[in-house]
mmCIF file with all atom_site columns, C-alpha atoms in Angstrom:
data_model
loop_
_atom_site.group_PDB
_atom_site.id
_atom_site.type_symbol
_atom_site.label_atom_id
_atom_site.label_alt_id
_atom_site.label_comp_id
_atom_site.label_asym_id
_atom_site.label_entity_id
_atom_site.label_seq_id
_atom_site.pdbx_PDB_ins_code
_atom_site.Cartn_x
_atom_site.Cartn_y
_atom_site.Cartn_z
_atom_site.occupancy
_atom_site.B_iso_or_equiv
_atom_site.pdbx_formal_charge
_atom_site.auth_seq_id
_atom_site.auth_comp_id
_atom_site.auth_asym_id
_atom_site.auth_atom_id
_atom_site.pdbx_PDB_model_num
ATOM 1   C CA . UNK A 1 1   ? -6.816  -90.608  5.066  1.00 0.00 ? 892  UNK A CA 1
ATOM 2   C CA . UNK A 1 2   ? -8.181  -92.648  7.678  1.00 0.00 ? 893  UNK A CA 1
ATOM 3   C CA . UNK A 1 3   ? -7.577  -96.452  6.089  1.00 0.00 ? 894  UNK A CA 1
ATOM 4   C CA . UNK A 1 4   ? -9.910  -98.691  8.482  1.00 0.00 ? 895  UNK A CA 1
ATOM 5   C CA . UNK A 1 5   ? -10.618 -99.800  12.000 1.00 0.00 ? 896  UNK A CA 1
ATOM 6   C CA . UNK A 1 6   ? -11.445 -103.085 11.191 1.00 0.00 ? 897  UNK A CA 1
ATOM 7   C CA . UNK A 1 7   ? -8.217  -103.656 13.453 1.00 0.00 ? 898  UNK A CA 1
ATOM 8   C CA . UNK A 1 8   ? -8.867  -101.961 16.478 1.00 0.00 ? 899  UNK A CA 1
ATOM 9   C CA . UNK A 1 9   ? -6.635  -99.275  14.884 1.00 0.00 ? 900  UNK A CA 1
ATOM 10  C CA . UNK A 1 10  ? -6.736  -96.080  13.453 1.00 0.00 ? 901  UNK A CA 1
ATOM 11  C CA . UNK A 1 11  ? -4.775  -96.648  10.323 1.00 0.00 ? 902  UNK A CA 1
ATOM 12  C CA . UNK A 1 12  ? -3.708  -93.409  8.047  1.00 0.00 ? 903  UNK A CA 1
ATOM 13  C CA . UNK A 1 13  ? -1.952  -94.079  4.680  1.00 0.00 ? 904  UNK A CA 1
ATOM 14  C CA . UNK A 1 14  ? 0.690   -91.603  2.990  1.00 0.00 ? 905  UNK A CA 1
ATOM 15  C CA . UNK A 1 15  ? 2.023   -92.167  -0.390 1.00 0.00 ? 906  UNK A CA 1
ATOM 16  C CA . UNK A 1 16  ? 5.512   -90.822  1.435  1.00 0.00 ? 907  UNK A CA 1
ATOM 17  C CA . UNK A 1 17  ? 5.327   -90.195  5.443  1.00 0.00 ? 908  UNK A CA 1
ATOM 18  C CA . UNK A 1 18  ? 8.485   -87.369  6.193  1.00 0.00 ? 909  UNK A CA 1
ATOM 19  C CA . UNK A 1 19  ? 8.226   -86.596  10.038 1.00 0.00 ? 910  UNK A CA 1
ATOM 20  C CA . UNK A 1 20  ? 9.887   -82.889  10.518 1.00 0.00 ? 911  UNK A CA 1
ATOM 21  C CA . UNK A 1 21  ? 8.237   -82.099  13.409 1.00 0.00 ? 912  UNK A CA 1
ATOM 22  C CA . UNK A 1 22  ? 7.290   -82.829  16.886 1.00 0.00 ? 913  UNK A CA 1
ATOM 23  C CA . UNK A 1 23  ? 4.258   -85.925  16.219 1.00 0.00 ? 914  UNK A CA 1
ATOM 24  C CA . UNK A 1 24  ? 1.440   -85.172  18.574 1.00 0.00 ? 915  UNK A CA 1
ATOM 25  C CA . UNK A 1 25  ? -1.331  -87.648  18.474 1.00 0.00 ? 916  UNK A CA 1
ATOM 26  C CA . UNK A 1 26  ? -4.657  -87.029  21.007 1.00 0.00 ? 917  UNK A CA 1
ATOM 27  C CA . UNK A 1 27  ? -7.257  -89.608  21.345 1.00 0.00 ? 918  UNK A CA 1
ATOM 28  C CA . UNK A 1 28  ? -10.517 -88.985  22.636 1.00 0.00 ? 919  UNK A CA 1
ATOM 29  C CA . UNK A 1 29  ? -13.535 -91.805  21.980 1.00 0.00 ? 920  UNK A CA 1
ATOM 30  C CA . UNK A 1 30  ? -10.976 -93.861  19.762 1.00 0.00 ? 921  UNK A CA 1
ATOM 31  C CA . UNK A 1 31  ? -8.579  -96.336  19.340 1.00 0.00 ? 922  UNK A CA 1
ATOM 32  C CA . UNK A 1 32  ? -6.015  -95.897  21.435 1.00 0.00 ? 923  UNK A CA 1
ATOM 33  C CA . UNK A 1 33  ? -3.731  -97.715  18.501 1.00 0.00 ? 924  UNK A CA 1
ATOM 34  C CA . UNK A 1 34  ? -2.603  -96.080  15.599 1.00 0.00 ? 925  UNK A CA 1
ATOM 35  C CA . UNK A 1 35  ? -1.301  -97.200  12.461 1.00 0.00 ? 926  UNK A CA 1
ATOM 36  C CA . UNK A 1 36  ? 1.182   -94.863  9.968  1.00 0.00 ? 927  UNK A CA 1
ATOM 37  C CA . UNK A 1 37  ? 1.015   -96.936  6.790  1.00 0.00 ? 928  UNK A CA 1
ATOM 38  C CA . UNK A 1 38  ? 3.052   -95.167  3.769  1.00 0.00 ? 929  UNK A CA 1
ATOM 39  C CA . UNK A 1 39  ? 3.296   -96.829  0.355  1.00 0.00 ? 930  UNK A CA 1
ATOM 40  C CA . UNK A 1 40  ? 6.992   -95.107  -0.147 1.00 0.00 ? 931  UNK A CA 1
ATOM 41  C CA . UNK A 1 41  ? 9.438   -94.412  2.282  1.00 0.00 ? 932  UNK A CA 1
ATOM 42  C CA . UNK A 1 42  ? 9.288   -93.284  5.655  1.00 0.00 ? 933  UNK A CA 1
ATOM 43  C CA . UNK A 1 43  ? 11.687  -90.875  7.434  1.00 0.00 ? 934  UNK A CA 1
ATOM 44  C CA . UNK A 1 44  ? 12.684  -88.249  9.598  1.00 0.00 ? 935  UNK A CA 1
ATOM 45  C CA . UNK A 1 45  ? 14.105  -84.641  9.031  1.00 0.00 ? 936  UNK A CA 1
ATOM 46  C CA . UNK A 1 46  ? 14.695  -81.393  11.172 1.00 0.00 ? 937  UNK A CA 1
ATOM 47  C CA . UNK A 1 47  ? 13.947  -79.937  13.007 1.00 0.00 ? 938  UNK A CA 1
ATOM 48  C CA . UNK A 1 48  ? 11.687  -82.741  14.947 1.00 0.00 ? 939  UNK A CA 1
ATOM 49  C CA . UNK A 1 49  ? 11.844  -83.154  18.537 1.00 0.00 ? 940  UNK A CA 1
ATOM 50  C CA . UNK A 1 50  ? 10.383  -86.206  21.087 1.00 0.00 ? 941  UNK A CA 1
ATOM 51  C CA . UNK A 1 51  ? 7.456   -88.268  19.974 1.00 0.00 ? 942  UNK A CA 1
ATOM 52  C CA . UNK A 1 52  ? 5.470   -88.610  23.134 1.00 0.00 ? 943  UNK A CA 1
ATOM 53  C CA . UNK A 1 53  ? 3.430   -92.400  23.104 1.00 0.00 ? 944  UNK A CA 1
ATOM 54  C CA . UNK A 1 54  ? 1.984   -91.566  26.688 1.00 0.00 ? 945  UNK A CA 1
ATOM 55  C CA . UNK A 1 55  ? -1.489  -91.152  24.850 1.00 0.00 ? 946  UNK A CA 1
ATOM 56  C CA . UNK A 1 56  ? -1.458  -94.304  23.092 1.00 0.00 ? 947  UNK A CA 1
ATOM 57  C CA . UNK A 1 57  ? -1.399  -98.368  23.646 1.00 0.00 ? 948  UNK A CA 1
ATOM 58  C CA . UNK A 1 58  ? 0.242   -99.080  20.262 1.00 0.00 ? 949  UNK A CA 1
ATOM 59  C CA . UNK A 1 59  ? 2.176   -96.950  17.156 1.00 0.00 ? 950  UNK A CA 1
ATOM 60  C CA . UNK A 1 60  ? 2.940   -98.933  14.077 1.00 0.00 ? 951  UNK A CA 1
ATOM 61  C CA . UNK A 1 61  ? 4.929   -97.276  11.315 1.00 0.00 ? 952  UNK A CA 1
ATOM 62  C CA . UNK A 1 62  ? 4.983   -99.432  8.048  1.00 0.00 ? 953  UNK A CA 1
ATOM 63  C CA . UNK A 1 63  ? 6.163   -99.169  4.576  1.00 0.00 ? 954  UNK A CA 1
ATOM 64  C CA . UNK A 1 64  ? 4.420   -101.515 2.181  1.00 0.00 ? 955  UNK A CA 1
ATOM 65  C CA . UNK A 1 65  ? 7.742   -101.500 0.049  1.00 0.00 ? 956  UNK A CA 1
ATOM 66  C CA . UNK A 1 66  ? 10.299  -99.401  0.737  1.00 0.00 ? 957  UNK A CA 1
ATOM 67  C CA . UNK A 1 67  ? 12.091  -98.214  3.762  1.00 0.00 ? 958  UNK A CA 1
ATOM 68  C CA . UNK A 1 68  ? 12.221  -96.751  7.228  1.00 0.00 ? 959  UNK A CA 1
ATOM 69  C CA . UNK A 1 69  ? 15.097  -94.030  8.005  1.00 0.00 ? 960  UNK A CA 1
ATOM 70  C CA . UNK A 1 70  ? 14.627  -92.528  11.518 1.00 0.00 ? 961  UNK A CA 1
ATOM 71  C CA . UNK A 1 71  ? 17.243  -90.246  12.604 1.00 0.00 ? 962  UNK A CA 1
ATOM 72  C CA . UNK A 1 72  ? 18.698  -88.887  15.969 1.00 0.00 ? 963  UNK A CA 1
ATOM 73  C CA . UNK A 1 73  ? 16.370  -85.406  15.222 1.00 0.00 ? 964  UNK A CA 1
ATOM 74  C CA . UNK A 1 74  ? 13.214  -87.412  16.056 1.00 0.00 ? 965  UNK A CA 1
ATOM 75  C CA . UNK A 1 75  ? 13.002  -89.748  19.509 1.00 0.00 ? 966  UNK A CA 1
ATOM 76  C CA . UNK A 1 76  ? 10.763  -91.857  21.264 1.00 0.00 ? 967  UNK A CA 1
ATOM 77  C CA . UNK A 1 77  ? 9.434   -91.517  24.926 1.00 0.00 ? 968  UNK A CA 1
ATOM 78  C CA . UNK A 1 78  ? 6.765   -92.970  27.280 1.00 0.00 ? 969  UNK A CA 1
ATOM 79  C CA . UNK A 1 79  ? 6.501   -92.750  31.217 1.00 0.00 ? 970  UNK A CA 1
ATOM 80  C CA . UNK A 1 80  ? 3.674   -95.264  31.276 1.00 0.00 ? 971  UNK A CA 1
ATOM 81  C CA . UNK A 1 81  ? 3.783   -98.102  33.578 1.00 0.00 ? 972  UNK A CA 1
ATOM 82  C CA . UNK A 1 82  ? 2.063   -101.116 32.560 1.00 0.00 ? 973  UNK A CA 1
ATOM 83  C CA . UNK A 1 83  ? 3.356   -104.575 31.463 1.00 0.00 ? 974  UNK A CA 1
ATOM 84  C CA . UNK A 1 84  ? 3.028   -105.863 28.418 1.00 0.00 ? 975  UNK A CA 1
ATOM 85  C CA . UNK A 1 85  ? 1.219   -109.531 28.263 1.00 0.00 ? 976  UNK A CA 1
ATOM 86  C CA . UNK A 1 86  ? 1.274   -111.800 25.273 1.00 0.00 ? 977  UNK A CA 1
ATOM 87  C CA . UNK A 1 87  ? -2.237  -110.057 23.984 1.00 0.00 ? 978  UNK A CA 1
ATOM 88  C CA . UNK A 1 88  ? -0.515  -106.785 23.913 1.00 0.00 ? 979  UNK A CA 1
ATOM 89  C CA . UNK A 1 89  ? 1.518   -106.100 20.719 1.00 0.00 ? 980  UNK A CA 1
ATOM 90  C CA . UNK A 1 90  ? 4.799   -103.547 21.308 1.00 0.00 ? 981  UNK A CA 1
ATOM 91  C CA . UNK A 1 91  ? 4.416   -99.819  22.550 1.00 0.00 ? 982  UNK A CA 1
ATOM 92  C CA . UNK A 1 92  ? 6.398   -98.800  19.158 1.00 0.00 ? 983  UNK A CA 1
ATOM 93  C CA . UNK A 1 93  ? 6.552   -101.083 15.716 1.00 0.00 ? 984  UNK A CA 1
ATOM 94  C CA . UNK A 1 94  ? 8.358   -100.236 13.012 1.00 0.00 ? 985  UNK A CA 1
ATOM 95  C CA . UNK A 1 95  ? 7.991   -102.594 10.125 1.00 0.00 ? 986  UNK A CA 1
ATOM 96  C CA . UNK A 1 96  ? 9.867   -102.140 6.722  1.00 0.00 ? 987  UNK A CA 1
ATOM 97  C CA . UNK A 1 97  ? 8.503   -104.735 4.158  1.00 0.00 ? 988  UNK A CA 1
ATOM 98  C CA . UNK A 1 98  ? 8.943   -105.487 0.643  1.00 0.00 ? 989  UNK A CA 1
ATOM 99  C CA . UNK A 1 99  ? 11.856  -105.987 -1.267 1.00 0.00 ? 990  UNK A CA 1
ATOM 100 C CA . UNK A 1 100 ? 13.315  -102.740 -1.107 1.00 0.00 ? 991  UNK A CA 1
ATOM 101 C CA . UNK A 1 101 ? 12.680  -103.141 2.964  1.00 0.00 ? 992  UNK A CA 1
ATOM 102 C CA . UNK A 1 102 ? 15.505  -102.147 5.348  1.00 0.00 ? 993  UNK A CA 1
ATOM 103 C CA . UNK A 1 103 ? 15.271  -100.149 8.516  1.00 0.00 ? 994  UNK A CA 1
ATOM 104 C CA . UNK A 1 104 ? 18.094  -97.313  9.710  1.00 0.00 ? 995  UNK A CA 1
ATOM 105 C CA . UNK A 1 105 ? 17.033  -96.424  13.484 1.00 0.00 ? 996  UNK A CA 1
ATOM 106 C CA . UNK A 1 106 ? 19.069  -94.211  14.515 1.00 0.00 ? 997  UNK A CA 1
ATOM 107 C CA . UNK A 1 107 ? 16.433  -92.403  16.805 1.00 0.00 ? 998  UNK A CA 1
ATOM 108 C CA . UNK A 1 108 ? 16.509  -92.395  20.707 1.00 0.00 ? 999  UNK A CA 1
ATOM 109 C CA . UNK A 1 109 ? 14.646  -94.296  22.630 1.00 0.00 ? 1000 UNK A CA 1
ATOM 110 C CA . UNK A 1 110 ? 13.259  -93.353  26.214 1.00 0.00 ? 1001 UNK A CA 1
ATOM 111 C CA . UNK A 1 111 ? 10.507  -96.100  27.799 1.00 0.00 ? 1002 UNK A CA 1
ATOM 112 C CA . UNK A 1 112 ? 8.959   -96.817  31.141 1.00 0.00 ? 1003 UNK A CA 1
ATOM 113 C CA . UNK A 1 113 ? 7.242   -100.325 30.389 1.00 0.00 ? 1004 UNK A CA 1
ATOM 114 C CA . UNK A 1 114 ? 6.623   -100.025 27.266 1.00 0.00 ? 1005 UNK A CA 1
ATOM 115 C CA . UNK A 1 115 ? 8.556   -102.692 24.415 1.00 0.00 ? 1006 UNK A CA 1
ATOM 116 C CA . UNK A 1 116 ? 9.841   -101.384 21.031 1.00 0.00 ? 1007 UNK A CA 1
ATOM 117 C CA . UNK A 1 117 ? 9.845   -103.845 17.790 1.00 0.00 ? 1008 UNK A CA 1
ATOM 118 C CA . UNK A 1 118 ? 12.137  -103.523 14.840 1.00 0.00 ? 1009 UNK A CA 1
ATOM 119 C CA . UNK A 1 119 ? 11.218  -105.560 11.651 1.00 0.00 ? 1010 UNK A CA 1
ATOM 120 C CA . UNK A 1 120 ? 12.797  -105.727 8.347  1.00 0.00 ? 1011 UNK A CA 1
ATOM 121 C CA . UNK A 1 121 ? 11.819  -108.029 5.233  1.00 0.00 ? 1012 UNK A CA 1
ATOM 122 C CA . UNK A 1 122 ? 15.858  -106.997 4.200  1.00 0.00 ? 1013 UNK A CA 1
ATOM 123 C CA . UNK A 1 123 ? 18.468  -105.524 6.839  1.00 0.00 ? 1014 UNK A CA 1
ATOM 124 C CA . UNK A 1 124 ? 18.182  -103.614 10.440 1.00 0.00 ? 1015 UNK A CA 1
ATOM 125 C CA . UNK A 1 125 ? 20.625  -100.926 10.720 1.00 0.00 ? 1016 UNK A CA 1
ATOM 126 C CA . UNK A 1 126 ? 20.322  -99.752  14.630 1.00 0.00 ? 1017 UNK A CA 1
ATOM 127 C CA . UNK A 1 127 ? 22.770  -96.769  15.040 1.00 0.00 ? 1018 UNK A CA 1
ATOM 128 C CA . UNK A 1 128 ? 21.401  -95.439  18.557 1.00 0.00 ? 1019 UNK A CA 1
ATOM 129 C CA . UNK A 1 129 ? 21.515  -96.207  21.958 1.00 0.00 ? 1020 UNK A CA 1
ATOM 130 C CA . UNK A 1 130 ? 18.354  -98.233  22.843 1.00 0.00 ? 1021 UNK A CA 1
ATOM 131 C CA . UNK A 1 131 ? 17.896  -98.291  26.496 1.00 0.00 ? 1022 UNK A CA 1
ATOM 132 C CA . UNK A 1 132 ? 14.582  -99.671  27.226 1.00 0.00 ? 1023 UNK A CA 1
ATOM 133 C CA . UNK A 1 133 ? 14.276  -100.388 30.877 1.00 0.00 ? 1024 UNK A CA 1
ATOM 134 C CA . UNK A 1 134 ? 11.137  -102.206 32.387 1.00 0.00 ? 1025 UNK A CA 1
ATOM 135 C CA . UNK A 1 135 ? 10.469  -101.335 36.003 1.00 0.00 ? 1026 UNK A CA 1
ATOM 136 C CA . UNK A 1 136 ? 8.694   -104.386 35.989 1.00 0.00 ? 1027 UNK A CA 1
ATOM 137 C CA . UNK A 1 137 ? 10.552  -107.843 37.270 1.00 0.00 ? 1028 UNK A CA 1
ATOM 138 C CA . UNK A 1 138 ? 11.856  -109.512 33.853 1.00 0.00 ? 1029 UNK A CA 1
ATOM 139 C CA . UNK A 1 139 ? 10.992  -112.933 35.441 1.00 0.00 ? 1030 UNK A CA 1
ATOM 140 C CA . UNK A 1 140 ? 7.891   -112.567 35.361 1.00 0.00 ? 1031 UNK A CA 1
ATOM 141 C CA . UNK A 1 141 ? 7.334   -110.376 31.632 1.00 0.00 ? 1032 UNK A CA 1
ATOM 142 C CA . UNK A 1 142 ? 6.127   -112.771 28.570 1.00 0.00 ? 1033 UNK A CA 1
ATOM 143 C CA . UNK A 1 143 ? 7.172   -109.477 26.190 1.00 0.00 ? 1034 UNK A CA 1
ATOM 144 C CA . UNK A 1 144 ? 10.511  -108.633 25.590 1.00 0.00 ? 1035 UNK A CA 1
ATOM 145 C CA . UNK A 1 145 ? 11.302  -105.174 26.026 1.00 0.00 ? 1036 UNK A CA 1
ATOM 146 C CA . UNK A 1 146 ? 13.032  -105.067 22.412 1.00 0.00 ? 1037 UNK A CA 1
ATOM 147 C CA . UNK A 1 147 ? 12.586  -107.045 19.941 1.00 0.00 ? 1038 UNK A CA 1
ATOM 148 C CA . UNK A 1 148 ? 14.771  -107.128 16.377 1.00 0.00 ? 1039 UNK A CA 1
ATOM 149 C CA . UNK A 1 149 ? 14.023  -109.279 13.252 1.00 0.00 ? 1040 UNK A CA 1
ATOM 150 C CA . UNK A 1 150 ? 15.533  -108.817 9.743  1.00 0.00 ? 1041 UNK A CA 1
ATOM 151 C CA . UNK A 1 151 ? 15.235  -110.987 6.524  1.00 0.00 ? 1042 UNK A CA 1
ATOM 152 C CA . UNK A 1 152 ? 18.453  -110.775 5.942  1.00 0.00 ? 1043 UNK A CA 1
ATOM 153 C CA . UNK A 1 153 ? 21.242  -109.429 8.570  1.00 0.00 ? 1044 UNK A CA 1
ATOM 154 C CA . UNK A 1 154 ? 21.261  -106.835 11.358 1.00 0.00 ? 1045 UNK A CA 1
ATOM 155 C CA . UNK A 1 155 ? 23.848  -104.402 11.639 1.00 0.00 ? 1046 UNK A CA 1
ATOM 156 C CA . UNK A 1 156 ? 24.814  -102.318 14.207 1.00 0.00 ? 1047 UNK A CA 1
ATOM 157 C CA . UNK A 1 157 ? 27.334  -99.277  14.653 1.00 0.00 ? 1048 UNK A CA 1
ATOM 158 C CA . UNK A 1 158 ? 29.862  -100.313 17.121 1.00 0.00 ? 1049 UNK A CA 1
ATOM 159 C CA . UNK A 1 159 ? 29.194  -97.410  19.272 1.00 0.00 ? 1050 UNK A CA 1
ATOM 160 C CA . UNK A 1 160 ? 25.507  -99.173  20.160 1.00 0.00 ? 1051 UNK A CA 1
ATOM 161 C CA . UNK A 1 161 ? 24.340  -99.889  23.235 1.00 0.00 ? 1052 UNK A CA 1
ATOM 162 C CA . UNK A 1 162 ? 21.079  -101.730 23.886 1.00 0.00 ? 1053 UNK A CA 1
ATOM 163 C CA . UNK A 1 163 ? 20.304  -101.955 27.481 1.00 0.00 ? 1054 UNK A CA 1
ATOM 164 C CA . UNK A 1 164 ? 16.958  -104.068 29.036 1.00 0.00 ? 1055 UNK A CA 1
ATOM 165 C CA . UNK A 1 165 ? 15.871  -105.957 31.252 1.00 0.00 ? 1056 UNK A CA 1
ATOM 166 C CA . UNK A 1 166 ? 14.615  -108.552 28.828 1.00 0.00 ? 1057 UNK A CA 1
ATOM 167 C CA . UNK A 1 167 ? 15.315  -109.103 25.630 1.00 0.00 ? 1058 UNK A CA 1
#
């Protein structure tokens, strides 16, 4: 159910969000921002595939109390080309809150100029390669390409590798 646009986003709120399939989103005379808000968890499943942001400025996945398990089934992509500036949020947010909040990423990760934020009221678990590469001259971005908060510790698999030009 659409939640509100009081925001400048389309919010949509699941009780439990489960992505098992390839996300396509289409906006036409809307925002160009979109909000997944799910009261429970929110994760990822087979078979999946790549979850194309070309068509949008902003996705936000949020739990209002649980947690956010993303898998290597489900990945992230955008060609577009245009630098972030401090009044544009990140490309892709994913925001666990609550006291139950942790985040497992374990998805892939495939941007242009495009920034990806990962926030956790408890623990970040990254488990995947993140290479997000700006085309765009880091001296002169005021958003990092990736950005990674947790309430409480971040842990990543030694096998991880997060490339960018600005962090």
């Amino acid at each position: 159910a659409l939640l509100s646009t009081a925001t400048n986003y389309s919010i949509f709120e699941f009780l439990d969000l489960k992505i098992t399939g390839e996300p396509t989103i289409k906006v036409q005379r809307g925002w160009d921002r979109v909000g997944l808000l799910s009261d429970g968890a929110i994760t990822s499943g087979l078979p999946c595939g790549s979850f194309n942001l070309d068509a949008l400025d902003r996705l936000a996945l949020i739990t209002v109390n649980d947690s956010i398990t993303l898998g290597p089934e489900l990945s992230f992509a955008s060609t577009r080309t245009s630098v972030p500036t401090l009044s544009k949020n990140s490309a892709l947010t994913l925001y666990a809150r609550g006291s139950t909040g942790d985040l497992f990423f374990g998805s892939a990760v495939n941007f242009a100029d495009r920034s990806l934020e990962l926030v956790a009221e408890r623990n970040v678990h990254v488990s995947s390669h993140i290479p997000a590469n700006s085309t765009s001259d880091p001296v002169t971005r005021v958003v990092p390409d990736i950005n990674i908060l947790a309430g409480h510790q971040f842990v990543f698999e030694p096998n991880v590798r997060i490339s960018s030009a600005c962090v």
